[in-house]
PDB file of N, CA and C in Angstrom:
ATOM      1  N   UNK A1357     -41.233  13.787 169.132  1.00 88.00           N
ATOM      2  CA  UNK A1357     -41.230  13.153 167.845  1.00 88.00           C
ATOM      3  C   UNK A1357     -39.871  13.387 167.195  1.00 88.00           C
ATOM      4  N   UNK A1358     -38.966  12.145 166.443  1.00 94.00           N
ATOM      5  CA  UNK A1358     -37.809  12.406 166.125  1.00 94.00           C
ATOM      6  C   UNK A1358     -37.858  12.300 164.613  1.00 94.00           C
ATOM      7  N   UNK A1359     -39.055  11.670 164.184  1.00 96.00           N
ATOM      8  CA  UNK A1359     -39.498  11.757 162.535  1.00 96.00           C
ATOM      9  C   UNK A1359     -40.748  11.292 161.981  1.00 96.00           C
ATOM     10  N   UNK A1360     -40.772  11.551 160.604  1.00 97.00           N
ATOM     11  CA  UNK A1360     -42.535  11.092 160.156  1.00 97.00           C
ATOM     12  C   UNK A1360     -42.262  11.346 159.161  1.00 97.00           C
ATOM     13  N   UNK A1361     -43.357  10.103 157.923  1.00 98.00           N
ATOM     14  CA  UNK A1361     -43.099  10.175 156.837  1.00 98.00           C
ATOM     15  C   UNK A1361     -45.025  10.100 156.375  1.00 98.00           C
ATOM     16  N   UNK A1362     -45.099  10.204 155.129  1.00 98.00           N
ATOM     17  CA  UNK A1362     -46.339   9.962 154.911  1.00 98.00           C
ATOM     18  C   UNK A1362     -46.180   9.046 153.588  1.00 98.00           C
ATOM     19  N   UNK A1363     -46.969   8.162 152.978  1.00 97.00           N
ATOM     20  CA  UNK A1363     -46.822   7.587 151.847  1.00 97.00           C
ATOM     21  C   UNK A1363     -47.848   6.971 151.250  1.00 97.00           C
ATOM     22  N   UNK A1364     -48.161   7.069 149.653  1.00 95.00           N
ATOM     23  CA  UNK A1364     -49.545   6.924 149.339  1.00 95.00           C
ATOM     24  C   UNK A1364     -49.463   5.764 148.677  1.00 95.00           C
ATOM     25  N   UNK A1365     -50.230   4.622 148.194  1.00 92.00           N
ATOM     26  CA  UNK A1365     -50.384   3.405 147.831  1.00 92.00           C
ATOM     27  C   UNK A1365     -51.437   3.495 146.636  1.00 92.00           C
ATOM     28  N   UNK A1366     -50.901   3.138 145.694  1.00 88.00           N
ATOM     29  CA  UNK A1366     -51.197   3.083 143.857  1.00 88.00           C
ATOM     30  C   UNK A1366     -51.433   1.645 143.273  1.00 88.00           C
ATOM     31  N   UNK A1367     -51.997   1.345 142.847  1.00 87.00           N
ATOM     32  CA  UNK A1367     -51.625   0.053 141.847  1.00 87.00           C
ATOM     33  C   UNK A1367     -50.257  -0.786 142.417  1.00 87.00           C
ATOM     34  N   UNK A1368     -50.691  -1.095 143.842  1.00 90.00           N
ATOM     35  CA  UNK A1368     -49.571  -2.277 144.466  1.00 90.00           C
ATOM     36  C   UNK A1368     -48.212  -1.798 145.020  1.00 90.00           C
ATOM     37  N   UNK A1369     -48.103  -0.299 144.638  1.00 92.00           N
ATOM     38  CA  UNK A1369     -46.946   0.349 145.020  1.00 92.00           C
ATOM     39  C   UNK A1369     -47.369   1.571 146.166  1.00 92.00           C
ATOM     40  N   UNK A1370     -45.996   1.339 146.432  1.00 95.00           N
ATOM     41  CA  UNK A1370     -46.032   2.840 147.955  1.00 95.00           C
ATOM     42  C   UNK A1370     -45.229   3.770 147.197  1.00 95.00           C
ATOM     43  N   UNK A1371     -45.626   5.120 147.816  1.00 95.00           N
ATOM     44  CA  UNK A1371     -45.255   6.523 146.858  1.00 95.00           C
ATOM     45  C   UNK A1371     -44.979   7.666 148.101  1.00 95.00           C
ATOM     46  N   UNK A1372     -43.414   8.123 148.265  1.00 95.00           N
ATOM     47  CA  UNK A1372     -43.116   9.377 149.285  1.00 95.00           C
ATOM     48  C   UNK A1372     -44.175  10.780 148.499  1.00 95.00           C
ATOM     49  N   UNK A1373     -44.516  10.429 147.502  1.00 93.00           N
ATOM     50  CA  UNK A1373     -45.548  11.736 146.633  1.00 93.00           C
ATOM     51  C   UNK A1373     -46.827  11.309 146.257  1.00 93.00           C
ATOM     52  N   UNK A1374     -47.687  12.091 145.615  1.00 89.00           N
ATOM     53  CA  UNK A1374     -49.067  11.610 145.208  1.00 89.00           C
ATOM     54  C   UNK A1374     -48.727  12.965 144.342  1.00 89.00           C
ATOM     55  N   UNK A1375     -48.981  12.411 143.240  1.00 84.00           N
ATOM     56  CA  UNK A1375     -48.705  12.924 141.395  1.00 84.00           C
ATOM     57  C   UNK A1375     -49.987  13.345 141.150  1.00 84.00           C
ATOM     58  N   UNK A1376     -51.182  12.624 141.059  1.00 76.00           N
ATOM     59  CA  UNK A1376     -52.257  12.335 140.894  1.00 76.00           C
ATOM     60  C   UNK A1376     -53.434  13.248 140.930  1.00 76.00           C
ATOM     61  N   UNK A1377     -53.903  14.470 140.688  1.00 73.00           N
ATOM     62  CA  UNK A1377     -54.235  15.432 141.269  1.00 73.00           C
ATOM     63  C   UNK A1377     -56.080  14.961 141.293  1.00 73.00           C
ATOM     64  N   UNK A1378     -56.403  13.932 140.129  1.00 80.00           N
ATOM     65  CA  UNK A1378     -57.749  13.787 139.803  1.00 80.00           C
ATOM     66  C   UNK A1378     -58.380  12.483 140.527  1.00 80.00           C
ATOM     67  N   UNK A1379     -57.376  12.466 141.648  1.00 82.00           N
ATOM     68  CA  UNK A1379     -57.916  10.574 142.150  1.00 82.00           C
ATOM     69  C   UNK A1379     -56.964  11.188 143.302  1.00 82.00           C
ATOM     70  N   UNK A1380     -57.930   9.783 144.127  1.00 86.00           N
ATOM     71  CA  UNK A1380     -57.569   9.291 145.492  1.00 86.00           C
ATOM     72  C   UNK A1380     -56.145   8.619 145.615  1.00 86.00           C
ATOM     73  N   UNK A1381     -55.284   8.580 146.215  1.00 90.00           N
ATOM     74  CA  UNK A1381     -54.419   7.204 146.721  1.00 90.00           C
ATOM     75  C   UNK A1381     -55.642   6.202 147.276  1.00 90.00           C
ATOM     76  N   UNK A1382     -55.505   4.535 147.458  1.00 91.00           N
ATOM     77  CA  UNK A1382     -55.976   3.589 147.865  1.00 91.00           C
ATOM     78  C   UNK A1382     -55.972   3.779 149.089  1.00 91.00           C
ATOM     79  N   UNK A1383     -54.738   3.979 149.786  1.00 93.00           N
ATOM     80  CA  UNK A1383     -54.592   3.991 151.338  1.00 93.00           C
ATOM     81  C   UNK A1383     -53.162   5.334 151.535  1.00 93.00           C
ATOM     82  N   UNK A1384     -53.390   5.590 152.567  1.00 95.00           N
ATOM     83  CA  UNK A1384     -51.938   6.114 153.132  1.00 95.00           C
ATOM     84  C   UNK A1384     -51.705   5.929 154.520  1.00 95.00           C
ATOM     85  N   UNK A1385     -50.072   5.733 154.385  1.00 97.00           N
ATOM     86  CA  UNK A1385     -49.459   5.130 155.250  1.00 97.00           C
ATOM     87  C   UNK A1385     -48.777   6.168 156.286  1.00 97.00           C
ATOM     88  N   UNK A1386     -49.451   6.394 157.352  1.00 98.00           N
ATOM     89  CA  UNK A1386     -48.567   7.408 158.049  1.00 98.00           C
ATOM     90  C   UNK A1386     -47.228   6.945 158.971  1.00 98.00           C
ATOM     91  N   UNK A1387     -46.062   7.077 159.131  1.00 98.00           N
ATOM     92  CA  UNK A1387     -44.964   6.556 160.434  1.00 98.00           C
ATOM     93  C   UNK A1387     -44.233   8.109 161.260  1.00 98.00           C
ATOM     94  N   UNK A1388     -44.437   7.183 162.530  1.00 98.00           N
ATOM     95  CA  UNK A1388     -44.202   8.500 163.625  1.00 98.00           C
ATOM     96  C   UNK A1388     -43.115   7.250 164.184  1.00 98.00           C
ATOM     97  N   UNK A1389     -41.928   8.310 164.398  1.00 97.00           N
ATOM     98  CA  UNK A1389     -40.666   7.755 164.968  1.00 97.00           C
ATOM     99  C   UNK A1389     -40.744   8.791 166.446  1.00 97.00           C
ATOM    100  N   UNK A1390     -41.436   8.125 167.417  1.00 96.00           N
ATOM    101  CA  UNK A1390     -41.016   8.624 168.797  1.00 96.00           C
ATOM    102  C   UNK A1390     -39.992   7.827 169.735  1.00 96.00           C
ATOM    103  N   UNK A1391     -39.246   9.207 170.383  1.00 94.00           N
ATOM    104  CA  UNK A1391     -38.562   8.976 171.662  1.00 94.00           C
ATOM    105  C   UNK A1391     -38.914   7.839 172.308  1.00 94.00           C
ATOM    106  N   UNK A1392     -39.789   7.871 173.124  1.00 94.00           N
ATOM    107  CA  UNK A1392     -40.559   6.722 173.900  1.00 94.00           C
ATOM    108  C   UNK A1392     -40.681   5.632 173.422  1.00 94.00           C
ATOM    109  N   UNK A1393     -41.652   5.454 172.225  1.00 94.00           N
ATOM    110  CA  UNK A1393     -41.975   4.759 171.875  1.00 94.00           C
ATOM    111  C   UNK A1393     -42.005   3.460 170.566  1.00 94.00           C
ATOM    112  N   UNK A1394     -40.678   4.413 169.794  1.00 96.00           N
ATOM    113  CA  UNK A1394     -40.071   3.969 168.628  1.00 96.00           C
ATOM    114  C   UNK A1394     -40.832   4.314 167.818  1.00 96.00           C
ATOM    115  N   UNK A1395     -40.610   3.073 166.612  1.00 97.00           N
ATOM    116  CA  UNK A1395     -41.201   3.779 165.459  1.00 97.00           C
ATOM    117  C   UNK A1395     -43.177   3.482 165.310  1.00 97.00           C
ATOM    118  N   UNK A1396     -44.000   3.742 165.190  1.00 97.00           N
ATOM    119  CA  UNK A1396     -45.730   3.883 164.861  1.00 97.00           C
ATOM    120  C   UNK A1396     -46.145   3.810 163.854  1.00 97.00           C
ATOM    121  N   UNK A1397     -47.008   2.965 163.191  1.00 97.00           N
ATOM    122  CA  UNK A1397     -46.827   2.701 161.529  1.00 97.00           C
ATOM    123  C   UNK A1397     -48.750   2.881 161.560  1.00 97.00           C
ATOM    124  N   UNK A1398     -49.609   3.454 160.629  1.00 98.00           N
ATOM    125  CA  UNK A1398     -50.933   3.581 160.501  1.00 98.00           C
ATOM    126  C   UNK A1398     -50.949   3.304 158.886  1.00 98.00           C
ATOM    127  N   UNK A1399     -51.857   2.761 159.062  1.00 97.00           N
ATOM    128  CA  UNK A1399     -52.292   2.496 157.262  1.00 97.00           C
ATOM    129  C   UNK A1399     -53.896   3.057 157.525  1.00 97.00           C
ATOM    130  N   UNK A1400     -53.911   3.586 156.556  1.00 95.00           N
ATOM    131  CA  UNK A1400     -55.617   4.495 156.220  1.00 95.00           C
ATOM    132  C   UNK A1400     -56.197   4.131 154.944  1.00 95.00           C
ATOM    133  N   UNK A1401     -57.334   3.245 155.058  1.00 92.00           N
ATOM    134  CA  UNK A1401     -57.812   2.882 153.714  1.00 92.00           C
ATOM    135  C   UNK A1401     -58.657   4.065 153.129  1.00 92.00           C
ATOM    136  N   UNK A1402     -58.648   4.447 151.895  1.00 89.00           N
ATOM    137  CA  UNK A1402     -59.557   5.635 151.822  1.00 89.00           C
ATOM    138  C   UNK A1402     -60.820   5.256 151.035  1.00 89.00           C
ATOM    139  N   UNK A1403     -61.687   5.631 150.825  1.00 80.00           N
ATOM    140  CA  UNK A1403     -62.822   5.112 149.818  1.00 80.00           C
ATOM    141  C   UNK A1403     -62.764   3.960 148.850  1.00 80.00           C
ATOM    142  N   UNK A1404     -63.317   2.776 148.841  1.00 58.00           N
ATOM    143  CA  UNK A1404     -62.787   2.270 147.595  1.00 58.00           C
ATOM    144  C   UNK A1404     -61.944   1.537 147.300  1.00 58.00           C
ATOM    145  N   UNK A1405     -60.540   1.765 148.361  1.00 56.00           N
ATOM    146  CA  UNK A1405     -59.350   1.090 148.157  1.00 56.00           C
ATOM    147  C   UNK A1405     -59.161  -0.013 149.103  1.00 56.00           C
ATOM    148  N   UNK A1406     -58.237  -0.984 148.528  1.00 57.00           N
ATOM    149  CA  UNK A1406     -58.007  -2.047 149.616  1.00 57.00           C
ATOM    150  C   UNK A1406     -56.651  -2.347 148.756  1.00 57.00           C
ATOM    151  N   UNK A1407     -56.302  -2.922 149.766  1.00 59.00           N
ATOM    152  CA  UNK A1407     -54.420  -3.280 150.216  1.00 59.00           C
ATOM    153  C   UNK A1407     -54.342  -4.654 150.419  1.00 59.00           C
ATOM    154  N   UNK A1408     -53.268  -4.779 149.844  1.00 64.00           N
ATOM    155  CA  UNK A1408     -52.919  -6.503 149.635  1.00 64.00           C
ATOM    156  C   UNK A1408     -51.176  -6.323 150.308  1.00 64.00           C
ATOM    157  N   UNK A1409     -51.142  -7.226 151.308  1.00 63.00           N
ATOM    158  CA  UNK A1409     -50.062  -7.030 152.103  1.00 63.00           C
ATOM    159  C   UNK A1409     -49.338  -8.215 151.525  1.00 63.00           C
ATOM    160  N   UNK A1410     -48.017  -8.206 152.072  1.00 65.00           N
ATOM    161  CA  UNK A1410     -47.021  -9.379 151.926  1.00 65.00           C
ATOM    162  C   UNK A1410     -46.849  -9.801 152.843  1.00 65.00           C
ATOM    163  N   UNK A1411     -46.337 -11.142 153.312  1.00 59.00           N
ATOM    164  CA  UNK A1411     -46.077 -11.767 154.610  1.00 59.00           C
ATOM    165  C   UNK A1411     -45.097 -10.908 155.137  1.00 59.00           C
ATOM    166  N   UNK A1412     -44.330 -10.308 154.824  1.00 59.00           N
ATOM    167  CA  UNK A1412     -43.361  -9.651 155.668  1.00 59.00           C
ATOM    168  C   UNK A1412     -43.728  -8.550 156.368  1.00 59.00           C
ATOM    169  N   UNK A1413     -44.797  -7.614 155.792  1.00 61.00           N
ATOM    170  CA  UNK A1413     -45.063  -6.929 155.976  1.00 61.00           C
ATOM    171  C   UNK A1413     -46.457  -6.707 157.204  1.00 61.00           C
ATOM    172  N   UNK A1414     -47.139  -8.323 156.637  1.00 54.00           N
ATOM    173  CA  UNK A1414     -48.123  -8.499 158.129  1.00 54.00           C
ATOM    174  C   UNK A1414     -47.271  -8.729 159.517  1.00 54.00           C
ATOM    175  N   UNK A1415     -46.269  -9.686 159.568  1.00 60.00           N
ATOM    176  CA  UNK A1415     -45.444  -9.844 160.249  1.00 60.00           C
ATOM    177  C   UNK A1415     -44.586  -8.355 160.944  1.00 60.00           C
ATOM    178  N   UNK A1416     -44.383  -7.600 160.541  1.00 60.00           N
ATOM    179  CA  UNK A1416     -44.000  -6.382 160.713  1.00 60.00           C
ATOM    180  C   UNK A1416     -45.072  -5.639 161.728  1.00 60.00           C
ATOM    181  N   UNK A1417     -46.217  -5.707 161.190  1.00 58.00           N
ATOM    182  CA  UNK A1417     -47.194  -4.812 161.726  1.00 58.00           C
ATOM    183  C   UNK A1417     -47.482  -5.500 163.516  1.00 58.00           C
ATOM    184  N   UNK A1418     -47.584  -6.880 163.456  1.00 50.00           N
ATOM    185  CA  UNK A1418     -47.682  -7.265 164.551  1.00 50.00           C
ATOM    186  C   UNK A1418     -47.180  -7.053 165.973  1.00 50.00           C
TER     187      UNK A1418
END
């Protein structure tokens, strides 16, 4: 593994932090940058939440 980030999803926005101590994030986004395999992108919906993507971003995932 050459890197990894984690990032939490708020009211339409992505966040390198979660502030929030009394609530959920909607989703979080995990990325694993491997050797092999480049970069690995996971989105995790958590209770409750749902995610509204942009075309660029479905396009990306594909």
């Amino acid at each position: 593994m050459e890197d990894w980030t984690v990032q939490f999803y708020l009211q339409g926005e992505w966040s390198k932090e979660w502030v929030p101590t009394n609530a959920l994030p909607e989703a979080v986004k995990v990325t694993l940058r491997l050797k092999d395999y480049g970069e690995i992108e996971r989105i995790y919906l958590t209770g409750g939440g749902s995610l509204n993507m942009t075309q660029e971003s479905v396009e990306n995932a594909g």
